[in-house]
Coordinates of C-alpha atoms in Angstrom, one line a residue:
X1 CA 13.7 224.3 46.3
X2 CA 15.8 221.5 47.8
X3 CA 16.9 223.8 50.7
X4 CA 13.2 224.8 51.2
X5 CA 12.2 221.1 51.6
X6 CA 15.1 220.5 53.9
X7 CA 14.0 223.4 56.1
X8 CA 10.4 222.0 56.2
X9 CA 11.7 218.6 57.2
X10 CA 14.1 220.1 59.8
X11 CA 11.4 222.2 61.5
X12 CA 8.8 219.3 61.2
X13 CA 11.3 217.0 63.0
X14 CA 11.8 219.6 65.7
X15 CA 8.0 220.0 66.2
X16 CA 7.5 216.3 66.4
X17 CA 10.3 215.9 69.0
X18 CA 9.0 218.8 71.0
X19 CA 5.5 217.3 70.9
X20 CA 6.7 213.9 72.1
X21 CA 8.9 215.5 74.9
X22 CA 6.0 217.6 76.2
X23 CA 3.5 214.8 75.9
X24 CA 5.5 212.5 78.1
X25 CA 3.7 211.9 81.4
X26 CA 5.5 212.9 84.6
X27 CA 5.4 210.5 87.5
X28 CA 3.4 211.8 90.5
X29 CA 5.0 212.6 93.8
X30 CA 5.1 210.1 96.7
X31 CA 4.2 211.3 100.1
X32 CA 7.2 212.5 102.1
X33 CA 5.6 213.2 105.6
X34 CA 2.7 210.9 106.4
X35 CA 1.0 208.3 108.6
X36 CA -1.2 205.6 107.2
X37 CA -2.9 202.2 107.8
X38 CA -1.3 199.5 105.7
X39 CA -2.5 196.0 104.8
X40 CA 0.0 193.8 103.0
X41 CA -0.2 190.3 101.6
X42 CA 3.2 188.7 101.0
X43 CA 3.9 185.2 99.6
X44 CA 6.4 183.0 97.8
X45 CA 6.6 179.7 96.1
X46 CA 8.1 177.7 99.0
X47 CA 6.6 179.4 102.0
X48 CA 9.8 180.6 103.5
X49 CA 8.9 183.1 106.2
X50 CA 7.4 185.7 103.8
X51 CA 4.1 183.9 103.5
X52 CA 2.2 186.3 105.7
X53 CA -0.5 189.0 105.9
X54 CA -0.1 192.0 108.2
X55 CA -1.9 195.1 109.2
X56 CA 0.2 198.0 110.1
X57 CA 0.3 201.6 111.1
X58 CA 3.3 203.4 109.5
X59 CA 4.8 206.8 110.2
X60 CA 7.4 208.2 107.7
X61 CA 9.3 211.5 107.7
X62 CA 11.7 212.5 105.0
X63 CA 12.6 215.7 106.8
X64 CA 13.3 213.9 110.1
X65 CA 14.9 210.9 108.5
X66 CA 12.8 208.5 110.5
X67 CA 10.5 205.6 109.8
X68 CA 8.3 203.8 112.3
X69 CA 6.0 200.8 111.8
X70 CA 3.6 199.2 114.3
X71 CA 2.6 195.8 113.0
X72 CA 0.4 192.8 113.7
X73 CA 0.9 189.8 111.5
X74 CA 0.4 186.1 111.2
X75 CA 2.7 183.9 109.1
X76 CA 2.4 180.5 107.5
X77 CA 5.3 178.4 108.7
X78 CA 5.8 175.9 105.9
X79 CA 9.0 176.1 104.0
X80 CA 8.9 172.8 102.2
X81 CA 6.7 173.4 99.2
X82 CA 3.8 172.0 101.1
X83 CA 0.5 173.4 102.5
X84 CA 0.9 176.0 105.3
X85 CA 1.6 174.7 108.8
X86 CA 0.3 176.1 112.1
X87 CA 0.2 179.9 112.4
X88 CA 3.0 181.9 113.9
X89 CA 1.7 185.3 115.2
X90 CA 3.5 188.4 116.5
X91 CA 3.1 192.1 117.2
X92 CA 6.1 194.3 116.5
X93 CA 7.3 197.9 116.4
X94 CA 10.3 198.9 114.3
X95 CA 11.9 202.3 114.5
X96 CA 14.4 203.1 111.7
X97 CA 16.7 206.0 112.5
X98 CA 18.7 207.4 109.6
X99 CA 20.0 210.4 111.6
X100 CA 22.7 208.0 113.0
X101 CA 25.7 206.6 111.2
X102 CA 25.4 203.7 110.6
X103 CA 21.6 203.9 110.7
X104 CA 19.9 201.8 113.4
X105 CA 16.7 199.8 113.7
X106 CA 15.2 199.5 117.2
X107 CA 12.9 196.6 117.1
X108 CA 10.4 195.4 119.7
X109 CA 8.3 192.3 119.3
X110 CA 6.0 190.0 121.3
X111 CA 4.7 186.6 120.2
X112 CA 1.9 186.3 122.8
X113 CA 0.7 188.2 125.8
X114 CA 2.4 185.8 128.2
X115 CA 5.8 186.1 126.4
X116 CA 8.4 188.8 127.4
X117 CA 8.9 191.7 125.0
X118 CA 12.0 191.3 122.9
X119 CA 14.0 194.4 122.0
X120 CA 16.9 194.4 119.6
X121 CA 19.0 197.3 118.4
X122 CA 20.2 196.2 115.0
X123 CA 21.7 197.6 111.9
X124 CA 19.4 199.3 109.4
X125 CA 21.8 198.6 106.5
X126 CA 19.7 197.7 103.5
X127 CA 16.9 200.0 104.6
X128 CA 17.1 203.2 102.5
X129 CA 16.0 206.4 104.3
X130 CA 12.6 207.8 103.3
X131 CA 13.3 209.2 99.8
X132 CA 12.4 212.6 98.4
X133 CA 8.9 212.9 97.0
X134 CA 10.1 213.0 93.4
X135 CA 11.9 209.7 93.7
X136 CA 9.9 208.1 90.9
X137 CA 10.9 210.9 88.5
X138 CA 14.6 210.6 89.6
X139 CA 14.7 206.9 88.8
X140 CA 12.7 207.3 85.6
X141 CA 9.6 205.2 86.5
X142 CA 7.7 204.1 83.5
X143 CA 4.0 204.9 82.9
X144 CA 2.1 201.6 82.8
X145 CA -1.4 202.7 82.0
X146 CA -4.6 202.7 84.0
X147 CA -6.1 199.8 86.1
X148 CA -9.4 199.6 87.9
X149 CA -8.5 198.8 91.5
X150 CA -11.2 197.0 93.6
X151 CA -10.5 199.4 96.5
X152 CA -9.8 202.8 94.9
X153 CA -11.3 202.7 91.4
X154 CA -9.3 204.0 88.4
X155 CA -5.6 204.2 89.2
X156 CA -2.5 205.3 87.2
X157 CA 0.3 202.8 87.4
X158 CA 4.0 203.6 87.4
X159 CA 6.6 200.8 87.1
X160 CA 10.2 200.5 88.1
X161 CA 12.4 197.6 87.0
X162 CA 15.7 197.0 88.8
X163 CA 17.5 193.8 88.3
X164 CA 15.2 190.9 89.3
X165 CA 12.7 193.3 90.9
X166 CA 9.6 194.7 89.3
X167 CA 7.6 197.3 91.3
X168 CA 4.4 199.0 90.3
X169 CA 3.0 202.1 92.2
X170 CA -0.7 203.0 92.0
X171 CA -2.1 206.5 92.2
X172 CA -5.8 207.5 92.0
X173 CA -6.7 209.1 88.7
X174 CA -8.8 211.8 90.4
X175 CA -6.3 213.3 92.9
X176 CA -3.0 211.4 92.4
X177 CA -3.2 209.9 95.9
X178 CA -0.7 207.1 96.4
X179 CA -2.8 204.0 97.5
X180 CA -1.0 200.8 96.6
X181 CA 2.2 199.1 95.4
X182 CA 2.9 195.7 94.0
X183 CA 6.2 194.0 93.5
X184 CA 7.7 190.7 92.4
X185 CA 11.2 189.6 93.2
X186 CA 12.7 186.6 91.3
X187 CA 15.9 185.3 93.0
X188 CA 16.5 181.6 92.5
X189 CA 19.8 181.9 94.5
X190 CA 18.1 183.1 97.7
X191 CA 16.4 180.7 100.1
X192 CA 13.1 182.5 99.8
X193 CA 13.1 182.4 96.0
X194 CA 10.4 184.3 94.2
X195 CA 8.5 186.7 96.3
X196 CA 5.2 188.6 95.5
X197 CA 3.7 191.5 97.5
X198 CA 0.4 193.5 97.3
X199 CA 0.3 196.4 99.7
X200 CA -2.6 198.8 100.3
X201 CA -2.5 202.2 102.0
X202 CA -5.6 203.5 103.8
X203 CA -6.6 206.7 105.8
X204 CA -3.4 208.4 104.8
X205 CA -2.6 211.6 106.8
X206 CA -0.1 213.9 105.1
X207 CA 1.6 216.6 107.3
X208 CA 4.2 217.1 110.0
X209 CA 4.7 214.0 112.2
X210 CA 5.3 214.9 115.8
X211 CA 8.9 214.1 116.9
X212 CA 7.7 212.1 119.9
X213 CA 6.3 209.5 117.5
X214 CA 10.0 208.7 116.7
X215 CA 11.4 208.8 120.3
X216 CA 13.2 205.8 121.8
X217 CA 15.8 205.2 119.1
X218 CA 18.7 202.9 119.9
X219 CA 17.6 202.4 123.5
X220 CA 15.7 199.3 124.7
X221 CA 13.2 199.9 127.5
X222 CA 14.0 198.4 130.9
X223 CA 11.0 196.0 130.8
X224 CA 12.3 194.2 127.6
X225 CA 14.7 191.3 127.1
X226 CA 17.4 191.2 124.5
X227 CA 17.3 187.4 123.8
X228 CA 14.3 185.1 123.5
X229 CA 13.5 181.8 121.9
X230 CA 10.4 182.3 119.8
X231 CA 7.5 179.8 119.5
X232 CA 8.4 176.8 117.5
X233 CA 7.1 176.7 114.0
X234 CA 5.9 173.2 112.9
X235 CA 6.0 172.2 109.3
X236 CA 2.9 170.7 107.8
X237 CA 4.5 167.3 107.7
X238 CA 4.8 167.6 111.5
X239 CA 8.6 167.6 111.5
X240 CA 9.8 170.4 113.8
X241 CA 12.3 173.1 112.8
X242 CA 15.3 173.8 115.1
X243 CA 14.5 176.5 117.6
X244 CA 17.0 179.3 117.7
X245 CA 17.4 182.1 120.2
X246 CA 17.2 185.6 118.7
X247 CA 20.2 187.8 119.5
X248 CA 21.6 191.0 118.0
X249 CA 24.0 189.2 115.8
X250 CA 21.3 186.9 114.4
X251 CA 19.0 189.9 113.9
X252 CA 21.7 191.8 111.9
X253 CA 22.6 188.8 109.8
X254 CA 18.9 188.0 109.1
X255 CA 17.9 191.5 107.9
X256 CA 21.0 192.1 105.9
X257 CA 20.6 188.7 104.2
X258 CA 16.9 189.0 103.7
X259 CA 16.0 192.7 103.3
X260 CA 12.5 192.1 102.1
X261 CA 11.3 190.3 105.3
X262 CA 8.6 192.2 107.3
X263 CA 8.5 195.8 108.4
X264 CA 10.4 197.3 105.5
X265 CA 9.8 200.7 103.9
X266 CA 8.2 200.1 100.6
X267 CA 11.2 201.8 98.8
X268 CA 13.9 199.4 100.1
X269 CA 14.4 198.0 96.6
X270 CA 15.0 201.4 94.9
X271 CA 18.7 201.9 94.6
X272 CA 19.3 205.6 94.4

């Protein structure tokens, strides 16, 4: 009789474990070949650079190992815990090429129509290549329930926690379409401190991206300049910041030191 009960308990345990294993939700796939319109709101507690809102067209190809973003943004200049200062606007295109070693970021930007177009070929270190579509499964994303999103209705949420970064991905319940991600970074040692981001994806096209979309890597056009002093940003207390010319070395140092400043693939924080 004892052996009989032991067998019942043993098989019951197996059934329960099997039930739990098979009832676990599997994270949806992220798009691997797509173009989309993106709107992002980014902020932090002290206003350092990342207080901005931008609208962007992004093109990403896992198979071609390329990422391009065309962005228009305006930033709040304050970095002294005060109210935002005057606006600092720019338009920019960034082409991340992961077919090269080391990977390169070809970056063009203009601050106003009367300014020259700045072009910098810099390092893409800190920018992971577009990941495989099952990246959330590979890094064991956690199912975080359902939330009603004001733009897309009912959405499943999947969360990734890595060090001081918490990232949540939103997929529509009906068709598992990736539509949004939020993340919060807490880093008291870095100048920008805590950073929060809400990013929406609209009009997503999934399919092969023509190779000419990614042309021009690591080669600045003839009409561009490689160094330019950007418009001065004035703090809200009217004290001016020191103007600094943008060069390749400064560009590289800036993006290595602050990898979450604009135009970054939304997976930069996933260490895989």
